[in-house]
Amino acid sequence: MKMNHFDSKAAEWDDNPGRCEMTRTIVAAIQTAVPLNKTMHALEFGCGTGLVSRELLPRLRDVLAIDLSPGMIEQLQQRIEEGGLQNITAHCLDIFTDPPTEQFDLIFSAMALHHVQKTDALLDRLADRTASGGWIALADLDTEDGTFHDCFEGFIHHGFDREELMQKLRDCGFCETAAVTAHTMHKNDRDYPVFLITARRPVT
Ligand SMILES: C[S@@+](CC[C@H](N)C(=O)[O-])C[C@H]1O[C@@H](n2cnc3c(N)ncnc32)[C@H](O)[C@@H]1O
């Protein structure tokens, strides 16, 4: 992937009203599907400027927010400092090649999964990083015809089939899989539904 795509967009990322609206609906869907609480240690991968993490933060113990793009992480770091946010840490990391070593009570992402080529291998790693009884919450595009990314150079999945993704999660040992439509993006005179899939690690 050409990471300068996200670096070059980072400074204006939060100014997009459609993106802010999508964040609001994804956050609401996560809050409905996952019993969040202040003991939860959470990971967001592909956090961008931390739009979703910053909204969920008051309901969690802490968040480790990671992204491959230095520009995105720089923006998030600025917001952390300006807002005096205590319980969020931002790191420039590749979730695939350099996953955090600790376990999390919640792992979430918004519109990042389709940028990671090897979905199965990634889900395996995330399952390994999810604590007993912990949750995963993945928001991304339903299968689309390739028109969503009109000017993106680099690898992308054209969305995901919900049933296939939930089966992959079950194959990795997750249970209680569920899917809802969290949002519908309007772009290019078309509708692109965005799902939230949640699942849980069995309590061991
Ligand atoms: C479409 S943006 C979404 C950003 C943010 N989640 C949001 O909703 O505003 C996708 C993000 O995923 C990040 N990303 C892609 N592949 C990644 C990887 N392997 N590890 C960490 N972050 C990754 C990109 O750098 C980018 O910031």
mmCIF file of C-alpha atoms and ligand atoms in Angstrom:
data_model
loop_
_atom_site.group_PDB
_atom_site.id
_atom_site.type_symbol
_atom_site.label_atom_id
_atom_site.label_comp_id
_atom_site.label_asym_id
_atom_site.label_seq_id
_atom_site.Cartn_x
_atom_site.Cartn_y
_atom_site.Cartn_z
ATOM 1 C CA MET A 1 0.000 0.000 0.000
ATOM 2 C CA LYS A 2 1.183 3.551 -0.718
ATOM 3 C CA MET A 3 1.094 4.980 2.775
ATOM 4 C CA ASN A 4 1.635 8.534 1.578
ATOM 5 C CA HIS A 5 -2.024 8.384 0.503
ATOM 6 C CA PHE A 6 -3.073 8.507 4.172
ATOM 7 C CA ASP A 7 -0.196 10.739 5.228
ATOM 8 C CA SER A 8 -1.248 13.340 2.669
ATOM 9 C CA LYS A 9 -4.881 13.221 3.823
ATOM 10 C CA ALA A 10 -4.212 13.184 7.568
ATOM 11 C CA ALA A 11 -4.355 16.928 8.291
ATOM 12 C CA GLU A 12 -7.850 17.313 6.742
ATOM 13 C CA TRP A 13 -9.137 13.856 7.729
ATOM 14 C CA ASP A 14 -11.478 15.071 10.487
ATOM 15 C CA ASP A 15 -12.937 17.888 8.349
ATOM 16 C CA ASN A 16 -15.002 15.497 6.204
ATOM 17 C CA PRO A 17 -18.636 15.663 7.453
ATOM 18 C CA GLY A 18 -19.498 12.291 5.905
ATOM 19 C CA ARG A 19 -16.625 10.665 7.761
ATOM 20 C CA CYS A 20 -17.690 12.269 11.054
ATOM 21 C CA GLU A 21 -21.235 11.014 10.532
ATOM 22 C CA MET A 22 -19.950 7.513 9.789
ATOM 23 C CA THR A 23 -17.851 7.628 12.961
ATOM 24 C CA ARG A 24 -20.932 8.576 14.972
ATOM 25 C CA THR A 25 -22.968 5.670 13.621
ATOM 26 C CA ILE A 26 -20.136 3.137 14.021
ATOM 27 C CA VAL A 27 -19.535 4.257 17.612
ATOM 28 C CA ALA A 28 -23.257 3.935 18.336
ATOM 29 C CA ALA A 29 -23.308 0.437 16.826
ATOM 30 C CA ILE A 30 -20.292 -0.647 18.915
ATOM 31 C CA GLN A 31 -21.931 0.707 22.068
ATOM 32 C CA THR A 32 -25.094 -1.232 21.286
ATOM 33 C CA ALA A 33 -23.357 -4.514 20.447
ATOM 34 C CA VAL A 34 -20.577 -4.633 23.049
ATOM 35 C CA PRO A 35 -21.064 -4.222 26.814
ATOM 36 C CA LEU A 36 -18.342 -1.609 27.233
ATOM 37 C CA ASN A 37 -17.007 -0.851 30.670
ATOM 38 C CA LYS A 38 -14.263 1.112 32.382
ATOM 39 C CA THR A 39 -12.145 -1.971 33.056
ATOM 40 C CA MET A 40 -11.584 -2.654 29.355
ATOM 41 C CA HIS A 41 -8.123 -2.448 27.809
ATOM 42 C CA ALA A 42 -8.752 -1.847 24.092
ATOM 43 C CA LEU A 43 -6.863 -1.806 20.791
ATOM 44 C CA GLU A 44 -7.883 0.066 17.655
ATOM 45 C CA PHE A 45 -5.977 -0.856 14.516
ATOM 46 C CA GLY A 46 -5.948 1.457 11.525
ATOM 47 C CA CYS A 47 -7.048 4.218 13.904
ATOM 48 C CA GLY A 48 -6.287 7.122 11.551
ATOM 49 C CA THR A 49 -6.677 10.311 13.574
ATOM 50 C CA GLY A 50 -8.490 8.352 16.290
ATOM 51 C CA LEU A 51 -12.024 9.463 15.444
ATOM 52 C CA VAL A 52 -13.581 6.254 16.805
ATOM 53 C CA SER A 53 -11.113 5.752 19.658
ATOM 54 C CA ARG A 54 -11.597 9.264 20.964
ATOM 55 C CA GLU A 55 -15.382 8.784 21.091
ATOM 56 C CA LEU A 56 -15.162 5.414 22.869
ATOM 57 C CA LEU A 57 -12.451 6.516 25.277
ATOM 58 C CA PRO A 58 -14.710 7.728 28.135
ATOM 59 C CA ARG A 59 -16.313 4.255 28.272
ATOM 60 C CA LEU A 60 -13.068 2.270 28.425
ATOM 61 C CA ARG A 61 -10.112 1.973 30.790
ATOM 62 C CA ASP A 62 -7.626 2.736 28.041
ATOM 63 C CA VAL A 63 -6.982 2.445 24.311
ATOM 64 C CA LEU A 64 -3.857 1.609 22.341
ATOM 65 C CA ALA A 65 -4.452 3.190 18.924
ATOM 66 C CA ILE A 66 -2.165 2.071 16.112
ATOM 67 C CA ASP A 67 -1.808 3.013 12.476
ATOM 68 C CA LEU A 68 0.725 2.433 9.753
ATOM 69 C CA SER A 69 0.638 6.069 8.645
ATOM 70 C CA PRO A 70 3.000 8.435 10.512
ATOM 71 C CA GLY A 71 0.880 11.389 9.357
ATOM 72 C CA MET A 72 -2.272 9.950 10.922
ATOM 73 C CA ILE A 73 -0.492 9.148 14.179
ATOM 74 C CA GLU A 74 0.964 12.662 14.282
ATOM 75 C CA GLN A 75 -2.567 14.109 14.010
ATOM 76 C CA LEU A 76 -3.849 11.814 16.752
ATOM 77 C CA GLN A 77 -0.915 12.693 18.985
ATOM 78 C CA GLN A 78 -1.748 16.395 18.557
ATOM 79 C CA ARG A 79 -5.353 15.758 19.573
ATOM 80 C CA ILE A 80 -4.223 13.753 22.591
ATOM 81 C CA GLU A 81 -1.999 16.619 23.716
ATOM 82 C CA GLU A 82 -4.542 19.379 22.964
ATOM 83 C CA GLY A 83 -7.324 17.475 24.729
ATOM 84 C CA GLY A 84 -5.170 16.343 27.654
ATOM 85 C CA LEU A 85 -6.354 12.794 27.001
ATOM 86 C CA GLN A 86 -4.800 10.506 29.588
ATOM 87 C CA ASN A 87 -5.946 7.023 28.708
ATOM 88 C CA ILE A 88 -5.019 6.721 25.027
ATOM 89 C CA THR A 89 -1.633 5.900 23.515
ATOM 90 C CA ALA A 90 -0.889 6.281 19.809
ATOM 91 C CA HIS A 91 1.775 4.278 17.990
ATOM 92 C CA CYS A 92 2.831 4.042 14.381
ATOM 93 C CA LEU A 93 2.711 0.263 13.887
ATOM 94 C CA ASP A 94 1.665 -2.254 11.258
ATOM 95 C CA ILE A 95 -0.990 -4.482 12.820
ATOM 96 C CA PHE A 96 0.053 -7.273 10.514
ATOM 97 C CA THR A 97 3.827 -7.336 10.842
ATOM 98 C CA ASP A 98 4.193 -5.746 14.261
ATOM 99 C CA PRO A 99 1.138 -6.589 16.375
ATOM 100 C CA PRO A 100 1.147 -5.567 20.041
ATOM 101 C CA THR A 101 2.219 -8.333 22.381
ATOM 102 C CA GLU A 102 -0.374 -7.919 25.144
ATOM 103 C CA GLN A 103 -3.989 -9.108 25.184
ATOM 104 C CA PHE A 104 -7.015 -6.844 24.924
ATOM 105 C CA ASP A 105 -10.593 -6.935 26.207
ATOM 106 C CA LEU A 106 -11.740 -5.218 23.011
ATOM 107 C CA ILE A 107 -10.174 -4.925 19.557
ATOM 108 C CA PHE A 108 -11.927 -2.654 17.086
ATOM 109 C CA SER A 109 -11.393 -1.064 13.692
ATOM 110 C CA ALA A 110 -13.293 1.147 11.260
ATOM 111 C CA MET A 111 -12.693 0.926 7.517
ATOM 112 C CA ALA A 112 -9.182 -0.493 7.986
ATOM 113 C CA LEU A 113 -9.689 -4.220 7.397
ATOM 114 C CA HIS A 114 -10.098 -3.801 3.635
ATOM 115 C CA HIS A 115 -6.579 -2.362 3.469
ATOM 116 C CA VAL A 116 -4.961 -5.488 4.924
ATOM 117 C CA GLN A 117 -4.306 -8.067 2.219
ATOM 118 C CA LYS A 118 -4.156 -11.281 4.262
ATOM 119 C CA THR A 119 -7.454 -11.234 6.126
ATOM 120 C CA ASP A 120 -7.243 -14.804 7.484
ATOM 121 C CA ALA A 121 -3.770 -14.357 8.906
ATOM 122 C CA LEU A 122 -4.738 -11.019 10.441
ATOM 123 C CA LEU A 123 -7.852 -12.446 12.110
ATOM 124 C CA ASP A 124 -5.724 -15.271 13.526
ATOM 125 C CA ARG A 125 -3.387 -12.736 15.097
ATOM 126 C CA LEU A 126 -6.235 -10.660 16.456
ATOM 127 C CA ALA A 127 -7.838 -13.758 17.965
ATOM 128 C CA ASP A 128 -4.555 -14.493 19.683
ATOM 129 C CA ARG A 129 -4.482 -10.929 21.095
ATOM 130 C CA THR A 130 -8.074 -11.020 22.398
ATOM 131 C CA ALA A 131 -8.389 -11.894 26.086
ATOM 132 C CA SER A 132 -10.659 -14.626 27.404
ATOM 133 C CA GLY A 133 -14.214 -13.257 27.188
ATOM 134 C CA GLY A 134 -12.957 -10.279 25.147
ATOM 135 C CA TRP A 135 -14.605 -8.745 22.100
ATOM 136 C CA ILE A 136 -13.763 -7.876 18.529
ATOM 137 C CA ALA A 137 -15.729 -5.226 16.583
ATOM 138 C CA LEU A 138 -14.964 -4.693 12.901
ATOM 139 C CA ALA A 139 -16.681 -2.030 10.812
ATOM 140 C CA ASP A 140 -16.116 -2.198 7.078
ATOM 141 C CA LEU A 141 -17.724 -2.182 3.655
ATOM 142 C CA ASP A 142 -20.025 -4.871 2.419
ATOM 143 C CA THR A 143 -18.879 -6.433 -0.842
ATOM 144 C CA GLU A 144 -18.810 -3.673 -3.462
ATOM 145 C CA ASP A 145 -18.044 -3.542 -7.164
ATOM 146 C CA GLY A 146 -14.710 -1.758 -6.877
ATOM 147 C CA THR A 147 -16.090 1.747 -7.368
ATOM 148 C CA PHE A 148 -15.720 2.823 -3.727
ATOM 149 C CA HIS A 149 -12.016 3.684 -3.977
ATOM 150 C CA ASP A 150 -11.903 5.799 -7.102
ATOM 151 C CA CYS A 151 -8.314 7.020 -6.773
ATOM 152 C CA PHE A 152 -6.495 4.662 -4.443
ATOM 153 C CA GLU A 153 -3.265 3.045 -5.579
ATOM 154 C CA GLY A 154 -2.388 -0.117 -3.759
ATOM 155 C CA PHE A 155 -4.070 -3.243 -2.522
ATOM 156 C CA ILE A 156 -7.659 -3.148 -1.291
ATOM 157 C CA HIS A 157 -10.406 -5.696 -0.731
ATOM 158 C CA HIS A 158 -13.644 -4.656 -2.404
ATOM 159 C CA GLY A 159 -15.524 -5.022 0.851
ATOM 160 C CA PHE A 160 -16.451 -8.291 2.534
ATOM 161 C CA ASP A 161 -19.241 -10.801 2.569
ATOM 162 C CA ARG A 162 -20.618 -10.657 6.134
ATOM 163 C CA GLU A 163 -21.352 -14.362 6.407
ATOM 164 C CA GLU A 164 -17.876 -15.310 5.161
ATOM 165 C CA LEU A 165 -16.201 -12.906 7.563
ATOM 166 C CA MET A 166 -18.232 -14.190 10.513
ATOM 167 C CA GLN A 167 -17.319 -17.768 9.559
ATOM 168 C CA LYS A 168 -13.642 -16.779 9.462
ATOM 169 C CA LEU A 169 -14.013 -15.357 12.970
ATOM 170 C CA ARG A 170 -15.622 -18.585 14.186
ATOM 171 C CA ASP A 171 -12.789 -20.545 12.540
ATOM 172 C CA CYS A 172 -10.379 -18.457 14.631
ATOM 173 C CA GLY A 173 -12.207 -19.462 17.811
ATOM 174 C CA PHE A 174 -14.599 -16.536 18.256
ATOM 175 C CA CYS A 175 -18.226 -17.123 19.236
ATOM 176 C CA GLU A 176 -21.380 -14.970 19.515
ATOM 177 C CA THR A 177 -20.806 -13.559 16.008
ATOM 178 C CA ALA A 178 -23.315 -10.906 14.969
ATOM 179 C CA ALA A 179 -23.641 -8.367 12.172
ATOM 180 C CA VAL A 180 -25.622 -5.153 11.763
ATOM 181 C CA THR A 181 -25.666 -2.373 9.190
ATOM 182 C CA ALA A 182 -23.983 0.449 11.065
ATOM 183 C CA HIS A 183 -24.050 3.022 8.298
ATOM 184 C CA THR A 184 -24.659 3.646 4.619
ATOM 185 C CA MET A 185 -22.193 5.838 2.774
ATOM 186 C CA HIS A 186 -23.447 7.850 -0.195
ATOM 187 C CA LYS A 187 -20.778 8.364 -2.820
ATOM 188 C CA ASN A 188 -20.634 8.401 -6.634
ATOM 189 C CA ASP A 189 -24.475 8.461 -6.656
ATOM 190 C CA ARG A 190 -24.433 5.064 -4.963
ATOM 191 C CA ASP A 191 -25.022 3.556 -1.552
ATOM 192 C CA TYR A 192 -22.245 1.616 0.149
ATOM 193 C CA PRO A 193 -23.449 -0.163 3.300
ATOM 194 C CA VAL A 194 -21.011 -0.440 6.184
ATOM 195 C CA PHE A 195 -21.399 -3.363 8.570
ATOM 196 C CA LEU A 196 -20.349 -3.802 12.153
ATOM 197 C CA ILE A 197 -19.429 -7.390 12.913
ATOM 198 C CA THR A 198 -18.876 -8.304 16.545
ATOM 199 C CA ALA A 199 -17.724 -11.540 18.133
ATOM 200 C CA ARG A 200 -16.413 -12.757 21.447
ATOM 201 C CA ARG A 201 -13.662 -15.055 22.675
ATOM 202 C CA PRO A 202 -15.076 -17.834 24.827
ATOM 203 C CA VAL A 203 -14.413 -17.437 28.542
ATOM 204 C CA THR A 204 -11.720 -19.932 29.482
HETATM 205 C C1 LIG B 1 -9.738 4.358 5.642
HETATM 206 S S1 LIG B 1 -8.589 4.716 6.892
HETATM 207 C C2 LIG B 1 -9.626 4.654 8.354
HETATM 208 C C3 LIG B 1 -9.069 5.465 9.494
HETATM 209 C C4 LIG B 1 -9.948 5.494 10.755
HETATM 210 N N1 LIG B 1 -10.226 4.174 11.231
HETATM 211 C C5 LIG B 1 -11.229 6.244 10.520
HETATM 212 O O1 LIG B 1 -12.297 5.626 10.568
HETATM 213 O O2 LIG B 1 -11.184 7.467 10.333
HETATM 214 C C6 LIG B 1 -7.672 3.211 7.026
HETATM 215 C C7 LIG B 1 -6.473 3.346 7.949
HETATM 216 O O3 LIG B 1 -5.910 2.039 8.128
HETATM 217 C C8 LIG B 1 -4.507 2.202 8.229
HETATM 218 N N2 LIG B 1 -3.877 0.901 7.941
HETATM 219 C C9 LIG B 1 -3.896 0.225 6.782
HETATM 220 N N3 LIG B 1 -3.203 -0.920 6.894
HETATM 221 C C10 LIG B 1 -2.750 -0.967 8.172
HETATM 222 C C11 LIG B 1 -1.962 -1.902 8.903
HETATM 223 N N4 LIG B 1 -1.490 -3.003 8.327
HETATM 224 N N5 LIG B 1 -1.684 -1.634 10.203
HETATM 225 C C12 LIG B 1 -2.145 -0.483 10.783
HETATM 226 N N6 LIG B 1 -2.889 0.430 10.136
HETATM 227 C C13 LIG B 1 -3.190 0.205 8.846
HETATM 228 C C14 LIG B 1 -4.187 3.296 7.221
HETATM 229 O O4 LIG B 1 -2.940 3.889 7.460
HETATM 230 C C15 LIG B 1 -5.363 4.229 7.424
HETATM 231 O O5 LIG B 1 -5.081 5.260 8.337
#
